Amino acid sequence: MRGVGLMLSIPRLEIQDFPVAQTYRQDVVTGLSSIPKFLQPKYFYDETGSRLFEAICELPEYYPTRTEALILQTAAVPIFQTTGPCELVELGSGSATKTTYLLDALVQLQYPLVYVPVDVSPTILQSSAERLLADYPQLIVRGVVADYEGVWARLPRFESRRLLVFLGSTLGNFSQAECETFLAKIADSLQPQDYFLLGVDLRKAVPLLEAAYNDSQGVTAAFNLNLLARLNRDFDGNFDLTQFEHWAFYNKQLHQIEMHLRSLCPQSVYLSKLDLTVEFAAGETIHTESSRKFDLTELGGLLTELGLPTVKVWQDPQGWFGLLLCRRT
Ligand code: AVJ
């Protein structure tokens, strides 16, 4: 037998499973039966889709990931000098590549390292956590498998203060109304004196925006079309991927990139496991994603209204991307 209880140790990794809403079937039926047709962007991220998204982040035309990383390098230490010691909760942590800038800052300031990644993919969560644990010997990870739709509001707390992080301009996938609801839920889930760190893509010259979603190597097109391959696989469908094309453009009125899949001919598609027939006219589209681009003043106003006033904002020198540190009042 070992000593008398003095060796008690805490496991460095725990992953908790919150049930993810099972609405995939219904969402597909609803979207493909609507006029105009649409599918929710969260369904891009099967294994191939997640891999293609990582490839998008490395594209020369896709500036957001690299620009946000650059900002984080400068901002990380000042962020924690503002917040003081706190636990780090990240929504949609994914590969957690950018998280290392934040963890490095915690190390540098000699603060405790408690990281709570929240992601829908248990495999990505597990592998990114293991990599971080190997790189940061003082780190404790309490991962949660969940989607963004509210379960994270009930996360157990490990430190008295929390920094909730939502990076990569994922907020841009929400409509204005959804965005307000989501941010209100975030404000609601935080306690006074907690902090919220938000990374958002900003409005800029249209050619730059459109190039980021129409890359010359066709990776974004493959990412978009993969959604049809996924539906074929999951619902035994017969989408002919050569009869659809990727279409992305900037909608100036709504300040958003829109991605669609456009039918090249009149055609009929059958998804056997849904017993669903979908008719397409030539040129008809499925709207697969909106990626809104933000105005910092406008967004700051909304955050303040919701009880999350901005305490500091960082941007890259070109003003392409913004990082907002907000404090729960
Ligand atoms: C992960 C939603 C921020 O909107 O730029 C990249 C997804 N889609 N290229 C974005 C995406 C096409 C990305 N977000």
mmCIF file of C-alpha atoms and ligand atoms in Angstrom:
data_model
loop_
_atom_site.group_PDB
_atom_site.id
_atom_site.type_symbol
_atom_site.label_atom_id
_atom_site.label_comp_id
_atom_site.label_asym_id
_atom_site.label_seq_id
_atom_site.Cartn_x
_atom_site.Cartn_y
_atom_site.Cartn_z
ATOM 1 C CA MET A 1 0.000 0.000 0.000
ATOM 2 C CA ARG A 2 1.107 3.540 -0.771
ATOM 3 C CA GLY A 3 1.537 6.288 1.817
ATOM 4 C CA VAL A 4 -1.326 7.733 3.795
ATOM 5 C CA GLY A 5 -3.243 9.834 1.341
ATOM 6 C CA LEU A 6 -0.612 12.473 0.780
ATOM 7 C CA MET A 7 -0.199 11.297 -2.815
ATOM 8 C CA LEU A 8 -3.786 12.091 -3.854
ATOM 9 C CA SER A 9 -3.623 13.427 -7.373
ATOM 10 C CA ILE A 10 -6.115 14.928 -9.786
ATOM 11 C CA PRO A 11 -6.363 13.395 -13.236
ATOM 12 C CA ARG A 12 -5.080 15.923 -15.788
ATOM 13 C CA LEU A 13 -7.648 14.981 -18.431
ATOM 14 C CA GLU A 14 -11.370 14.433 -18.142
ATOM 15 C CA ILE A 15 -13.863 14.575 -21.003
ATOM 16 C CA GLN A 16 -17.561 14.882 -20.283
ATOM 17 C CA ASP A 17 -20.269 14.051 -22.802
ATOM 18 C CA PHE A 18 -23.327 16.288 -23.076
ATOM 19 C CA PRO A 19 -25.916 14.904 -25.472
ATOM 20 C CA VAL A 20 -25.691 16.683 -28.825
ATOM 21 C CA ALA A 21 -29.098 17.563 -30.264
ATOM 22 C CA GLN A 22 -30.179 14.868 -32.742
ATOM 23 C CA THR A 23 -31.914 16.994 -35.345
ATOM 24 C CA TYR A 24 -29.741 16.170 -38.366
ATOM 25 C CA ARG A 25 -32.424 14.174 -40.272
ATOM 26 C CA GLN A 26 -35.136 16.738 -39.649
ATOM 27 C CA ASP A 27 -32.825 19.649 -40.493
ATOM 28 C CA VAL A 28 -31.949 18.092 -43.860
ATOM 29 C CA VAL A 29 -35.583 17.376 -44.743
ATOM 30 C CA THR A 30 -36.642 20.895 -43.741
ATOM 31 C CA GLY A 31 -33.773 22.617 -45.551
ATOM 32 C CA LEU A 32 -34.108 20.713 -48.814
ATOM 33 C CA SER A 33 -37.907 21.126 -48.836
ATOM 34 C CA SER A 34 -37.765 24.891 -48.266
ATOM 35 C CA ILE A 35 -37.887 27.626 -50.894
ATOM 36 C CA PRO A 36 -35.117 28.689 -51.329
ATOM 37 C CA LYS A 37 -33.298 25.506 -50.302
ATOM 38 C CA PHE A 38 -30.740 25.668 -47.504
ATOM 39 C CA LEU A 39 -28.567 23.503 -45.235
ATOM 40 C CA GLN A 40 -26.981 24.540 -41.936
ATOM 41 C CA PRO A 41 -23.210 25.115 -42.043
ATOM 42 C CA LYS A 42 -22.613 22.997 -38.935
ATOM 43 C CA TYR A 43 -23.154 19.942 -41.166
ATOM 44 C CA PHE A 44 -20.002 20.724 -43.184
ATOM 45 C CA TYR A 45 -17.872 19.241 -40.432
ATOM 46 C CA ASP A 46 -17.779 15.481 -40.918
ATOM 47 C CA GLU A 47 -14.273 14.010 -40.917
ATOM 48 C CA THR A 48 -13.482 15.061 -44.498
ATOM 49 C CA GLY A 49 -15.123 18.447 -43.972
ATOM 50 C CA SER A 50 -13.070 19.113 -40.823
ATOM 51 C CA ARG A 51 -9.910 18.174 -42.697
ATOM 52 C CA LEU A 52 -10.845 20.449 -45.607
ATOM 53 C CA PHE A 53 -11.545 23.294 -43.189
ATOM 54 C CA GLU A 54 -8.055 22.900 -41.673
ATOM 55 C CA ALA A 55 -6.712 23.104 -45.261
ATOM 56 C CA ILE A 56 -8.768 26.270 -45.896
ATOM 57 C CA CYS A 57 -7.107 27.882 -42.871
ATOM 58 C CA GLU A 58 -3.711 27.459 -44.569
ATOM 59 C CA LEU A 59 -4.757 28.934 -47.945
ATOM 60 C CA PRO A 60 -3.035 32.140 -49.068
ATOM 61 C CA GLU A 61 -6.441 33.740 -49.802
ATOM 62 C CA TYR A 62 -8.005 32.767 -46.463
ATOM 63 C CA TYR A 63 -6.657 35.572 -44.254
ATOM 64 C CA PRO A 64 -8.885 35.192 -41.111
ATOM 65 C CA THR A 65 -7.083 32.338 -39.317
ATOM 66 C CA ARG A 66 -3.601 33.695 -39.798
ATOM 67 C CA THR A 67 -4.651 37.268 -38.997
ATOM 68 C CA GLU A 68 -6.393 36.255 -35.791
ATOM 69 C CA ALA A 69 -3.336 34.218 -34.736
ATOM 70 C CA LEU A 70 -1.143 37.278 -35.288
ATOM 71 C CA ILE A 71 -3.425 39.422 -33.108
ATOM 72 C CA LEU A 72 -3.511 36.777 -30.382
ATOM 73 C CA GLN A 73 0.277 36.708 -30.170
ATOM 74 C CA THR A 74 0.281 40.386 -29.218
ATOM 75 C CA ALA A 75 -2.897 40.350 -27.154
ATOM 76 C CA ALA A 76 -2.507 37.188 -25.062
ATOM 77 C CA VAL A 77 -0.436 38.590 -22.181
ATOM 78 C CA PRO A 78 -2.381 41.875 -21.942
ATOM 79 C CA ILE A 79 -5.616 39.858 -21.910
ATOM 80 C CA PHE A 80 -4.626 37.917 -18.794
ATOM 81 C CA GLN A 81 -3.054 40.977 -17.183
ATOM 82 C CA THR A 82 -6.557 42.427 -17.440
ATOM 83 C CA THR A 83 -8.479 39.376 -16.285
ATOM 84 C CA GLY A 84 -6.085 38.054 -13.650
ATOM 85 C CA PRO A 85 -5.974 34.295 -13.024
ATOM 86 C CA CYS A 86 -8.959 32.528 -14.564
ATOM 87 C CA GLU A 87 -10.076 29.305 -16.184
ATOM 88 C CA LEU A 88 -10.096 29.223 -19.972
ATOM 89 C CA VAL A 89 -13.320 27.936 -21.560
ATOM 90 C CA GLU A 90 -13.295 27.698 -25.365
ATOM 91 C CA LEU A 91 -16.400 27.186 -27.513
ATOM 92 C CA GLY A 92 -15.688 25.221 -30.683
ATOM 93 C CA SER A 93 -12.096 24.558 -29.667
ATOM 94 C CA GLY A 94 -11.407 22.361 -32.732
ATOM 95 C CA SER A 95 -7.701 21.707 -33.232
ATOM 96 C CA ALA A 96 -6.951 24.301 -30.499
ATOM 97 C CA THR A 97 -3.993 25.659 -32.466
ATOM 98 C CA LYS A 98 -4.640 29.297 -31.564
ATOM 99 C CA THR A 99 -5.268 28.333 -27.934
ATOM 100 C CA THR A 100 -1.534 27.842 -27.439
ATOM 101 C CA TYR A 101 -0.978 31.617 -27.556
ATOM 102 C CA LEU A 102 -3.327 31.955 -24.598
ATOM 103 C CA LEU A 103 -1.747 29.045 -22.705
ATOM 104 C CA ASP A 104 1.731 30.487 -23.317
ATOM 105 C CA ALA A 105 0.597 33.736 -21.737
ATOM 106 C CA LEU A 106 -0.739 31.886 -18.668
ATOM 107 C CA VAL A 107 2.633 30.142 -18.324
ATOM 108 C CA GLN A 108 4.490 33.429 -18.684
ATOM 109 C CA LEU A 109 2.362 35.085 -15.997
ATOM 110 C CA GLN A 110 2.628 31.997 -13.761
ATOM 111 C CA TYR A 111 -1.139 31.640 -13.540
ATOM 112 C CA PRO A 112 -2.849 28.235 -13.151
ATOM 113 C CA LEU A 113 -3.606 26.471 -16.453
ATOM 114 C CA VAL A 114 -7.174 25.150 -16.478
ATOM 115 C CA TYR A 115 -8.548 24.618 -19.972
ATOM 116 C CA VAL A 116 -12.163 23.643 -20.723
ATOM 117 C CA PRO A 117 -12.515 22.981 -24.472
ATOM 118 C CA VAL A 118 -16.070 22.550 -25.759
ATOM 119 C CA ASP A 119 -16.478 20.890 -29.150
ATOM 120 C CA VAL A 120 -18.974 18.704 -31.032
ATOM 121 C CA SER A 121 -16.277 16.302 -32.160
ATOM 122 C CA PRO A 122 -15.051 13.865 -29.459
ATOM 123 C CA THR A 123 -12.105 12.738 -31.615
ATOM 124 C CA ILE A 124 -10.800 16.257 -32.213
ATOM 125 C CA LEU A 125 -11.337 17.082 -28.534
ATOM 126 C CA GLN A 126 -9.380 14.029 -27.372
ATOM 127 C CA SER A 127 -6.459 14.482 -29.764
ATOM 128 C CA SER A 128 -6.046 18.219 -29.211
ATOM 129 C CA ALA A 129 -6.244 17.732 -25.427
ATOM 130 C CA GLU A 130 -3.561 15.041 -25.506
ATOM 131 C CA ARG A 131 -1.265 17.235 -27.573
ATOM 132 C CA LEU A 132 -1.692 20.182 -25.190
ATOM 133 C CA LEU A 133 -1.148 18.013 -22.088
ATOM 134 C CA ALA A 134 2.150 16.825 -23.541
ATOM 135 C CA ASP A 135 3.243 20.394 -24.293
ATOM 136 C CA TYR A 136 2.111 22.000 -21.007
ATOM 137 C CA PRO A 137 3.101 19.929 -17.953
ATOM 138 C CA GLN A 138 1.079 22.130 -15.542
ATOM 139 C CA LEU A 139 -2.090 21.986 -17.658
ATOM 140 C CA ILE A 140 -5.394 20.489 -16.507
ATOM 141 C CA VAL A 141 -8.005 19.812 -19.203
ATOM 142 C CA ARG A 142 -11.722 19.364 -18.502
ATOM 143 C CA GLY A 143 -13.182 18.856 -21.980
ATOM 144 C CA VAL A 144 -16.872 18.830 -22.851
ATOM 145 C CA VAL A 145 -18.419 17.238 -25.926
ATOM 146 C CA ALA A 146 -21.394 19.461 -26.784
ATOM 147 C CA ASP A 147 -22.696 21.811 -29.445
ATOM 148 C CA TYR A 148 -22.995 25.561 -28.870
ATOM 149 C CA GLU A 149 -26.712 25.460 -28.348
ATOM 150 C CA GLY A 150 -26.750 26.004 -24.624
ATOM 151 C CA VAL A 151 -25.414 23.015 -22.697
ATOM 152 C CA TRP A 152 -22.127 24.782 -22.043
ATOM 153 C CA ALA A 153 -24.076 27.287 -19.943
ATOM 154 C CA ARG A 154 -24.161 24.617 -17.217
ATOM 155 C CA LEU A 155 -20.449 23.796 -17.216
ATOM 156 C CA PRO A 156 -18.977 23.116 -13.794
ATOM 157 C CA ARG A 157 -16.592 25.817 -12.649
ATOM 158 C CA PHE A 158 -13.006 25.135 -11.594
ATOM 159 C CA GLU A 159 -11.764 28.657 -10.855
ATOM 160 C CA SER A 160 -13.678 31.599 -9.421
ATOM 161 C CA ARG A 161 -13.151 33.625 -12.586
ATOM 162 C CA ARG A 162 -13.802 32.465 -16.139
ATOM 163 C CA LEU A 163 -12.612 33.651 -19.541
ATOM 164 C CA LEU A 164 -15.006 32.354 -22.201
ATOM 165 C CA VAL A 165 -13.377 32.320 -25.625
ATOM 166 C CA PHE A 166 -15.140 32.219 -29.007
ATOM 167 C CA LEU A 167 -12.652 32.619 -31.836
ATOM 168 C CA GLY A 168 -12.412 32.278 -35.609
ATOM 169 C CA SER A 169 -15.445 34.459 -36.426
ATOM 170 C CA THR A 170 -17.709 31.451 -35.988
ATOM 171 C CA LEU A 171 -20.218 34.048 -34.745
ATOM 172 C CA GLY A 172 -20.473 35.066 -38.417
ATOM 173 C CA ASN A 173 -22.446 31.907 -39.205
ATOM 174 C CA PHE A 174 -25.384 33.255 -37.172
ATOM 175 C CA SER A 175 -27.947 35.672 -38.585
ATOM 176 C CA GLN A 176 -28.293 39.029 -36.798
ATOM 177 C CA ALA A 177 -31.222 37.683 -34.761
ATOM 178 C CA GLU A 178 -29.474 34.384 -33.890
ATOM 179 C CA CYS A 179 -26.376 36.338 -32.998
ATOM 180 C CA GLU A 180 -28.276 38.440 -30.462
ATOM 181 C CA THR A 181 -29.873 35.380 -28.882
ATOM 182 C CA PHE A 182 -26.537 33.604 -28.706
ATOM 183 C CA LEU A 183 -24.668 36.531 -27.150
ATOM 184 C CA ALA A 184 -27.501 37.022 -24.660
ATOM 185 C CA LYS A 185 -27.124 33.375 -23.616
ATOM 186 C CA ILE A 186 -23.399 33.878 -23.210
ATOM 187 C CA ALA A 187 -23.956 36.916 -21.007
ATOM 188 C CA ASP A 188 -26.464 34.905 -19.016
ATOM 189 C CA SER A 189 -24.069 31.992 -18.493
ATOM 190 C CA LEU A 190 -21.328 34.236 -17.095
ATOM 191 C CA GLN A 191 -21.036 35.692 -13.612
ATOM 192 C CA PRO A 192 -20.225 39.339 -12.955
ATOM 193 C CA GLN A 193 -16.444 39.924 -13.326
ATOM 194 C CA ASP A 194 -16.108 37.025 -15.812
ATOM 195 C CA TYR A 195 -14.708 37.841 -19.255
ATOM 196 C CA PHE A 196 -15.631 37.030 -22.849
ATOM 197 C CA LEU A 197 -13.083 37.015 -25.688
ATOM 198 C CA LEU A 198 -14.567 37.215 -29.176
ATOM 199 C CA GLY A 199 -12.761 37.023 -32.537
ATOM 200 C CA VAL A 200 -14.647 38.429 -35.550
ATOM 201 C CA ASP A 201 -13.956 39.035 -39.213
ATOM 202 C CA LEU A 202 -14.483 42.669 -40.226
ATOM 203 C CA ARG A 203 -15.945 44.421 -43.289
ATOM 204 C CA LYS A 204 -13.382 45.149 -45.975
ATOM 205 C CA ALA A 205 -12.887 45.489 -49.747
ATOM 206 C CA VAL A 206 -15.149 43.044 -51.584
ATOM 207 C CA PRO A 207 -12.403 41.453 -53.774
ATOM 208 C CA LEU A 208 -10.464 40.420 -50.651
ATOM 209 C CA LEU A 209 -13.587 38.892 -49.133
ATOM 210 C CA GLU A 210 -14.642 37.089 -52.287
ATOM 211 C CA ALA A 211 -11.141 35.707 -52.914
ATOM 212 C CA ALA A 212 -11.099 34.165 -49.419
ATOM 213 C CA TYR A 213 -14.124 32.028 -50.362
ATOM 214 C CA ASN A 214 -13.120 31.344 -53.995
ATOM 215 C CA ASP A 215 -9.556 30.110 -53.570
ATOM 216 C CA SER A 216 -7.515 29.237 -56.644
ATOM 217 C CA GLN A 217 -6.852 25.670 -55.481
ATOM 218 C CA GLY A 218 -10.557 24.898 -55.167
ATOM 219 C CA VAL A 219 -10.366 23.783 -51.537
ATOM 220 C CA THR A 220 -13.389 25.873 -50.531
ATOM 221 C CA ALA A 221 -15.337 24.418 -53.483
ATOM 222 C CA ALA A 222 -14.411 20.903 -52.306
ATOM 223 C CA PHE A 223 -15.457 21.835 -48.737
ATOM 224 C CA ASN A 224 -18.839 23.056 -49.976
ATOM 225 C CA LEU A 225 -19.450 20.069 -52.303
ATOM 226 C CA ASN A 226 -18.414 17.617 -49.577
ATOM 227 C CA LEU A 227 -21.734 18.394 -47.909
ATOM 228 C CA LEU A 228 -23.498 16.576 -50.778
ATOM 229 C CA ALA A 229 -21.089 13.623 -50.498
ATOM 230 C CA ARG A 230 -21.911 13.487 -46.803
ATOM 231 C CA LEU A 231 -25.658 13.469 -47.471
ATOM 232 C CA ASN A 232 -25.181 10.700 -50.059
ATOM 233 C CA ARG A 233 -23.334 8.616 -47.484
ATOM 234 C CA ASP A 234 -25.533 9.293 -44.459
ATOM 235 C CA PHE A 235 -28.914 9.072 -46.237
ATOM 236 C CA ASP A 236 -28.112 6.790 -49.147
ATOM 237 C CA GLY A 237 -28.572 9.606 -51.655
ATOM 238 C CA ASN A 238 -27.665 10.048 -55.302
ATOM 239 C CA PHE A 239 -26.456 13.660 -55.578
ATOM 240 C CA ASP A 240 -24.198 13.783 -58.669
ATOM 241 C CA LEU A 241 -21.362 16.026 -57.490
ATOM 242 C CA THR A 242 -20.373 16.852 -61.076
ATOM 243 C CA GLN A 243 -23.803 18.433 -61.645
ATOM 244 C CA PHE A 244 -23.434 21.049 -58.870
ATOM 245 C CA GLU A 245 -20.990 23.925 -58.556
ATOM 246 C CA HIS A 246 -19.620 26.029 -55.711
ATOM 247 C CA TRP A 247 -20.851 29.634 -55.728
ATOM 248 C CA ALA A 248 -19.680 32.246 -53.211
ATOM 249 C CA PHE A 249 -20.270 36.010 -53.301
ATOM 250 C CA TYR A 250 -20.480 39.001 -50.970
ATOM 251 C CA ASN A 251 -23.995 40.219 -50.200
ATOM 252 C CA LYS A 252 -23.410 43.948 -49.556
ATOM 253 C CA GLN A 253 -26.840 44.630 -48.076
ATOM 254 C CA LEU A 254 -26.442 41.940 -45.412
ATOM 255 C CA HIS A 255 -22.643 42.348 -45.066
ATOM 256 C CA GLN A 256 -22.104 38.651 -45.535
ATOM 257 C CA ILE A 257 -20.395 36.123 -47.751
ATOM 258 C CA GLU A 258 -22.955 33.621 -48.984
ATOM 259 C CA MET A 259 -22.013 30.164 -50.123
ATOM 260 C CA HIS A 260 -24.365 28.153 -52.278
ATOM 261 C CA LEU A 261 -24.320 24.923 -54.290
ATOM 262 C CA ARG A 262 -25.771 25.577 -57.741
ATOM 263 C CA SER A 263 -27.465 22.932 -59.840
ATOM 264 C CA LEU A 264 -25.992 22.891 -63.363
ATOM 265 C CA CYS A 265 -29.086 21.343 -64.958
ATOM 266 C CA PRO A 266 -32.668 20.406 -64.160
ATOM 267 C CA GLN A 267 -32.365 17.286 -62.031
ATOM 268 C CA SER A 268 -34.020 15.166 -59.403
ATOM 269 C CA VAL A 269 -32.176 13.748 -56.393
ATOM 270 C CA TYR A 270 -33.389 10.933 -54.142
ATOM 271 C CA LEU A 271 -32.296 10.396 -50.540
ATOM 272 C CA SER A 272 -33.436 6.868 -49.803
ATOM 273 C CA LYS A 273 -33.082 6.832 -46.009
ATOM 274 C CA LEU A 274 -35.185 10.003 -45.805
ATOM 275 C CA ASP A 275 -37.554 8.815 -48.555
ATOM 276 C CA LEU A 276 -37.123 12.322 -49.937
ATOM 277 C CA THR A 277 -37.099 13.417 -53.576
ATOM 278 C CA VAL A 278 -35.642 16.848 -54.271
ATOM 279 C CA GLU A 279 -36.223 18.593 -57.607
ATOM 280 C CA PHE A 280 -33.755 21.183 -58.905
ATOM 281 C CA ALA A 281 -34.269 23.651 -61.757
ATOM 282 C CA ALA A 282 -31.158 24.565 -63.768
ATOM 283 C CA GLY A 283 -29.330 27.267 -61.787
ATOM 284 C CA GLU A 284 -31.290 26.661 -58.602
ATOM 285 C CA THR A 285 -29.150 26.759 -55.436
ATOM 286 C CA ILE A 286 -28.869 25.347 -51.937
ATOM 287 C CA HIS A 287 -27.712 28.092 -49.549
ATOM 288 C CA THR A 288 -25.106 26.329 -47.404
ATOM 289 C CA GLU A 289 -23.464 29.128 -45.403
ATOM 290 C CA SER A 290 -23.547 32.789 -44.513
ATOM 291 C CA SER A 291 -20.415 34.318 -43.078
ATOM 292 C CA ARG A 292 -21.229 37.744 -41.691
ATOM 293 C CA LYS A 293 -18.615 40.473 -41.519
ATOM 294 C CA PHE A 294 -18.796 42.815 -38.555
ATOM 295 C CA ASP A 295 -18.486 46.481 -37.739
ATOM 296 C CA LEU A 296 -16.661 46.896 -34.409
ATOM 297 C CA THR A 297 -18.705 49.896 -33.243
ATOM 298 C CA GLU A 298 -21.993 48.201 -34.021
ATOM 299 C CA LEU A 299 -20.956 44.930 -32.390
ATOM 300 C CA GLY A 300 -19.570 46.759 -29.354
ATOM 301 C CA GLY A 301 -22.926 48.525 -28.953
ATOM 302 C CA LEU A 302 -24.818 45.257 -29.026
ATOM 303 C CA LEU A 303 -22.444 43.649 -26.518
ATOM 304 C CA THR A 304 -22.842 46.588 -24.134
ATOM 305 C CA GLU A 305 -26.636 46.349 -24.365
ATOM 306 C CA LEU A 306 -26.381 42.689 -23.460
ATOM 307 C CA GLY A 307 -24.252 43.316 -20.364
ATOM 308 C CA LEU A 308 -20.903 42.530 -21.983
ATOM 309 C CA PRO A 309 -19.214 45.908 -22.514
ATOM 310 C CA THR A 310 -15.899 45.835 -24.372
ATOM 311 C CA VAL A 311 -12.876 46.622 -22.210
ATOM 312 C CA LYS A 312 -10.277 46.314 -24.956
ATOM 313 C CA VAL A 313 -10.157 45.743 -28.721
ATOM 314 C CA TRP A 314 -7.249 44.549 -30.838
ATOM 315 C CA GLN A 315 -6.952 44.597 -34.620
ATOM 316 C CA ASP A 316 -4.260 43.716 -37.140
ATOM 317 C CA PRO A 317 -2.536 46.706 -38.806
ATOM 318 C CA GLN A 318 -4.804 46.375 -41.869
ATOM 319 C CA GLY A 319 -7.980 46.294 -39.776
ATOM 320 C CA TRP A 320 -9.142 43.006 -41.282
ATOM 321 C CA PHE A 321 -9.939 41.128 -38.081
ATOM 322 C CA GLY A 322 -10.991 42.145 -34.580
ATOM 323 C CA LEU A 323 -10.513 40.654 -31.133
ATOM 324 C CA LEU A 324 -12.775 41.993 -28.382
ATOM 325 C CA LEU A 325 -12.297 41.473 -24.676
ATOM 326 C CA CYS A 326 -15.594 42.043 -22.883
ATOM 327 C CA ARG A 327 -16.394 42.045 -19.197
ATOM 328 C CA ARG A 328 -19.621 40.739 -17.716
ATOM 329 C CA THR A 329 -21.210 43.534 -15.682
HETATM 330 C C1 AVJ B 1 -15.539 28.755 -39.505
HETATM 331 C C2 AVJ B 1 -17.549 29.868 -40.062
HETATM 332 C C3 AVJ B 1 -15.593 31.132 -39.547
HETATM 333 O O1 AVJ B 1 -17.133 31.604 -42.340
HETATM 334 O O2 AVJ B 1 -15.038 31.896 -42.806
HETATM 335 C C4 AVJ B 1 -14.438 29.052 -44.442
HETATM 336 C C5 AVJ B 1 -16.094 28.747 -42.454
HETATM 337 N N1 AVJ B 1 -16.473 28.578 -44.936
HETATM 338 N N2 AVJ B 1 -14.546 28.990 -45.777
HETATM 339 C C6 AVJ B 1 -15.967 31.223 -42.323
HETATM 340 C C7 AVJ B 1 -15.668 28.799 -43.902
HETATM 341 C C8 AVJ B 1 -15.766 28.695 -46.071
HETATM 342 C C9 AVJ B 1 -15.619 29.916 -41.634
HETATM 343 N N3 AVJ B 1 -16.091 29.893 -40.208
#
